[in-house]
């Protein structure tokens, strides 16, 4: 079974600074997808960024980027120029290729301080 | 595009009664829908996967007779919590997956969730 580990229950960062959220996963699969979701106080799950395991290039979406280390099974999220609106729970998720199962990590609560 | 709605957003029911939660894909056809449960300050746990026109597949430990899932059309799935008890109080989130061109076939689009409180 696949497991996703987020070892940082809570983090904080000053506005405009950079923060990195950690995620590791365990799988024997070679083809899969990784995601970072944001869940603000409204509890709506919002996709932040996704990475296909077969792609070596790290995904980037504006201020959000990942450091995908396939051999190390690591998938960290970097948020640059943090904004107050980035305050939320962040979940790392794993999904096998051609499979419906999406497995989530325990989440990291990020607080951006003014 | 790729909007998923849930109704109701919040429901309070008495112990022993049943409650139905709807999940709709508004602007795309969802061949597969998923139901998750989230307890306070915890992560999402997959309860079941439903494919249109077929029986749902439940995760281990999820009572299929208690959590009835129906996926009667490509845009609607329902979760019925039968004989609800206070321990069923939770946040229920659905998501939908589309195979339409233009939408990633592997990505899940999440609804806003339904808060269930059983008194």
XYZ file of C-alpha atoms in Angstrom:
233
model
C 0.000 0.000 0.000
C 1.101 3.503 -0.688
C 1.750 5.834 2.220
C 2.276 9.550 2.231
C 4.115 11.243 5.066
C 4.098 14.908 5.933
C 6.386 15.324 8.899
C 5.592 18.975 9.628
C 2.196 19.329 11.341
C 2.519 23.104 11.506
C 4.676 25.759 9.933
C 4.728 29.504 9.831
C 6.368 32.035 7.553
C 6.571 35.782 7.347
C 4.742 37.459 4.539
C 6.874 37.781 1.371
C 9.305 35.112 2.509
C 9.786 31.588 1.182
C 8.710 28.376 2.854
C 9.150 24.719 1.951
C 6.737 21.973 2.956
C 8.018 18.404 3.029
C 6.407 15.248 1.743
C 7.719 11.740 1.334
C 5.928 8.723 0.007
C 6.408 5.035 -0.206
C 5.566 3.026 -3.306
C 6.851 0.240 -5.487
C 5.199 1.747 -8.562
C 7.225 3.441 -11.257
C 4.446 5.475 -12.814
C 2.276 7.669 -10.636
C 1.129 11.193 -9.921
C 1.816 13.512 -7.042
C -0.231 16.482 -5.950
C -0.259 19.309 -3.475
C -3.680 20.496 -2.391
C -4.543 23.546 -0.345
C -7.489 23.515 2.045
C -8.287 27.002 3.367
C -10.720 27.598 6.234
C -13.598 27.230 3.764
C -12.448 23.586 3.475
C -12.656 23.610 -0.306
C -9.831 21.487 -1.668
C -7.828 23.464 -4.202
C -5.211 21.904 -6.438
C -1.956 23.798 -6.080
C 0.370 21.814 -8.278
C 0.779 18.346 -9.760
C 3.676 16.269 -10.973
C 3.762 13.238 -13.216
C 6.413 10.801 -12.037
C 7.694 10.159 -15.544
C 8.592 13.821 -15.946
C 12.000 14.735 -14.631
C 11.371 18.452 -14.737
C 9.966 19.909 -11.556
C 6.507 21.405 -11.903
C 6.041 25.137 -11.376
C 2.905 27.215 -11.010
C 3.639 30.888 -10.459
C 4.860 31.205 -6.854
C 4.579 27.470 -6.233
C 7.189 24.957 -7.258
C 8.115 21.435 -6.288
C 11.341 19.577 -5.741
C 10.598 16.083 -6.983
C 13.265 13.544 -6.093
C 12.001 10.240 -7.462
C 14.807 8.073 -6.133
C 14.417 9.518 -2.670
C 10.592 9.447 -2.959
C 10.416 13.040 -1.911
C 8.061 15.731 -3.161
C 8.443 19.058 -1.387
C 6.495 22.225 -2.094
C 8.151 25.627 -2.151
C 6.029 28.720 -1.794
C 7.805 31.907 -2.747
C 6.760 35.429 -1.803
C 4.267 34.058 0.706
C 0.961 35.877 0.925
C -1.589 36.050 3.715
C -4.001 34.146 1.495
C -1.637 31.193 1.475
C -2.619 30.452 5.064
C -4.249 27.020 4.901
C -3.800 23.301 5.384
C -1.641 21.765 2.702
C -2.005 18.130 1.772
C 0.391 16.070 -0.266
C -1.300 13.307 -2.272
C -0.235 10.275 -4.278
C -2.091 8.419 -6.988
C -1.008 5.419 -8.996
C -1.222 5.594 -12.762
C -4.523 4.197 -14.069
C -5.857 3.866 -10.564
C -8.544 5.774 -8.741
C -6.982 5.753 -5.323
C -5.702 9.086 -4.115
C -3.891 8.844 -0.808
C -3.339 11.926 1.280
C -0.751 12.820 3.836
C -1.737 14.063 7.276
C -1.365 17.674 6.210
C 0.707 20.688 7.202
C -0.963 23.741 8.642
C 0.746 26.807 7.213
C 0.320 30.225 8.736
C 1.566 33.284 6.922
C 2.248 36.103 9.357
C 2.004 39.770 8.416
C -14.584 24.602 -15.862
C -14.567 21.388 -13.788
C -16.886 22.546 -11.038
C -18.266 20.101 -8.500
C -21.075 21.027 -6.147
C -22.398 19.379 -3.018
C -25.745 19.726 -1.371
C -26.405 20.396 1.393
C -23.355 22.232 2.669
C -24.391 21.623 6.264
C -26.957 19.270 7.729
C -28.032 18.456 11.256
C -30.011 15.300 11.850
C -31.208 13.291 14.793
C -29.668 10.005 15.757
C -31.337 7.114 13.976
C -32.418 9.051 10.928
C -30.937 8.924 7.442
C -29.460 11.778 5.485
C -28.620 12.067 1.802
C -25.762 14.126 0.381
C -25.626 14.974 -3.308
C -22.529 15.484 -5.401
C -22.874 16.988 -8.866
C -20.423 17.724 -11.632
C -21.785 20.931 -13.114
C -19.911 21.358 -16.362
C -18.456 17.982 -17.181
C -19.355 14.321 -17.176
C -17.872 12.388 -14.313
C -17.440 8.708 -15.012
C -15.998 8.184 -11.555
C -16.807 9.907 -8.298
C -15.172 9.529 -4.930
C -16.388 10.037 -1.399
C -14.042 11.096 1.370
C -14.488 11.637 5.045
C -12.535 14.186 7.031
C -12.565 14.404 10.803
C -11.560 17.688 12.447
C -7.895 18.506 12.005
C -7.309 15.276 10.130
C -6.674 14.267 6.580
C -9.087 13.021 3.949
C -9.842 9.335 4.041
C -11.276 7.670 0.960
C -14.542 5.924 1.759
C -15.617 4.631 -1.616
C -15.309 4.953 -5.359
C -18.364 4.953 -7.569
C -18.590 4.466 -11.288
C -21.670 5.497 -13.199
C -24.140 2.652 -13.512
C -22.308 0.199 -11.324
C -21.953 -0.620 -7.649
C -19.583 1.395 -5.542
C -16.296 -0.008 -4.320
C -15.832 0.553 -0.620
C -12.583 0.904 1.254
C -11.767 -1.588 3.939
C -13.554 -0.784 7.164
C -16.328 1.264 5.546
C -19.772 -0.236 6.082
C -21.481 -0.386 2.724
C -24.893 -0.928 4.311
C -24.488 2.205 6.365
C -23.039 4.446 3.682
C -25.144 3.879 0.583
C -23.686 5.287 -2.600
C -25.571 5.684 -5.843
C -24.081 6.980 -9.074
C -27.102 6.975 -11.330
C -25.896 9.441 -13.923
C -22.697 10.938 -15.262
C -23.267 14.100 -13.252
C -24.722 12.914 -9.967
C -23.630 10.691 -7.119
C -25.353 10.464 -3.768
C -24.167 9.319 -0.366
C -26.843 8.272 2.108
C -25.848 7.860 5.722
C -28.387 5.439 7.137
C -29.357 5.261 10.796
C -26.920 8.012 11.587
C -25.204 8.167 14.964
C -23.170 10.941 16.605
C -19.932 9.199 15.619
C -20.926 9.682 11.973
C -20.614 13.423 12.453
C -17.890 14.512 10.087
C -17.069 16.488 6.977
C -17.876 14.575 3.807
C -16.177 15.562 0.577
C -16.835 14.249 -2.890
C -14.642 14.487 -5.940
C -15.148 13.674 -9.578
C -12.931 12.480 -12.355
C -13.561 13.185 -15.997
C -12.460 11.532 -19.170
C -13.481 14.436 -21.368
C -10.911 15.904 -23.684
C -9.393 19.047 -22.247
C -9.648 17.863 -18.690
C -6.889 15.737 -17.305
C -8.217 12.196 -17.122
C -6.450 11.462 -13.877
C -7.196 14.612 -11.973
C -9.915 14.749 -9.345
C -12.074 17.833 -8.886
C -13.362 18.351 -5.387
C -16.689 19.543 -4.111
C -16.921 22.077 -1.277
C -17.870 19.437 1.279
C -20.838 18.737 3.540
C -20.706 19.083 7.274
C -22.874 16.457 8.965
C -23.802 16.812 12.606
C -25.781 14.016 14.235
C -27.415 14.912 17.526
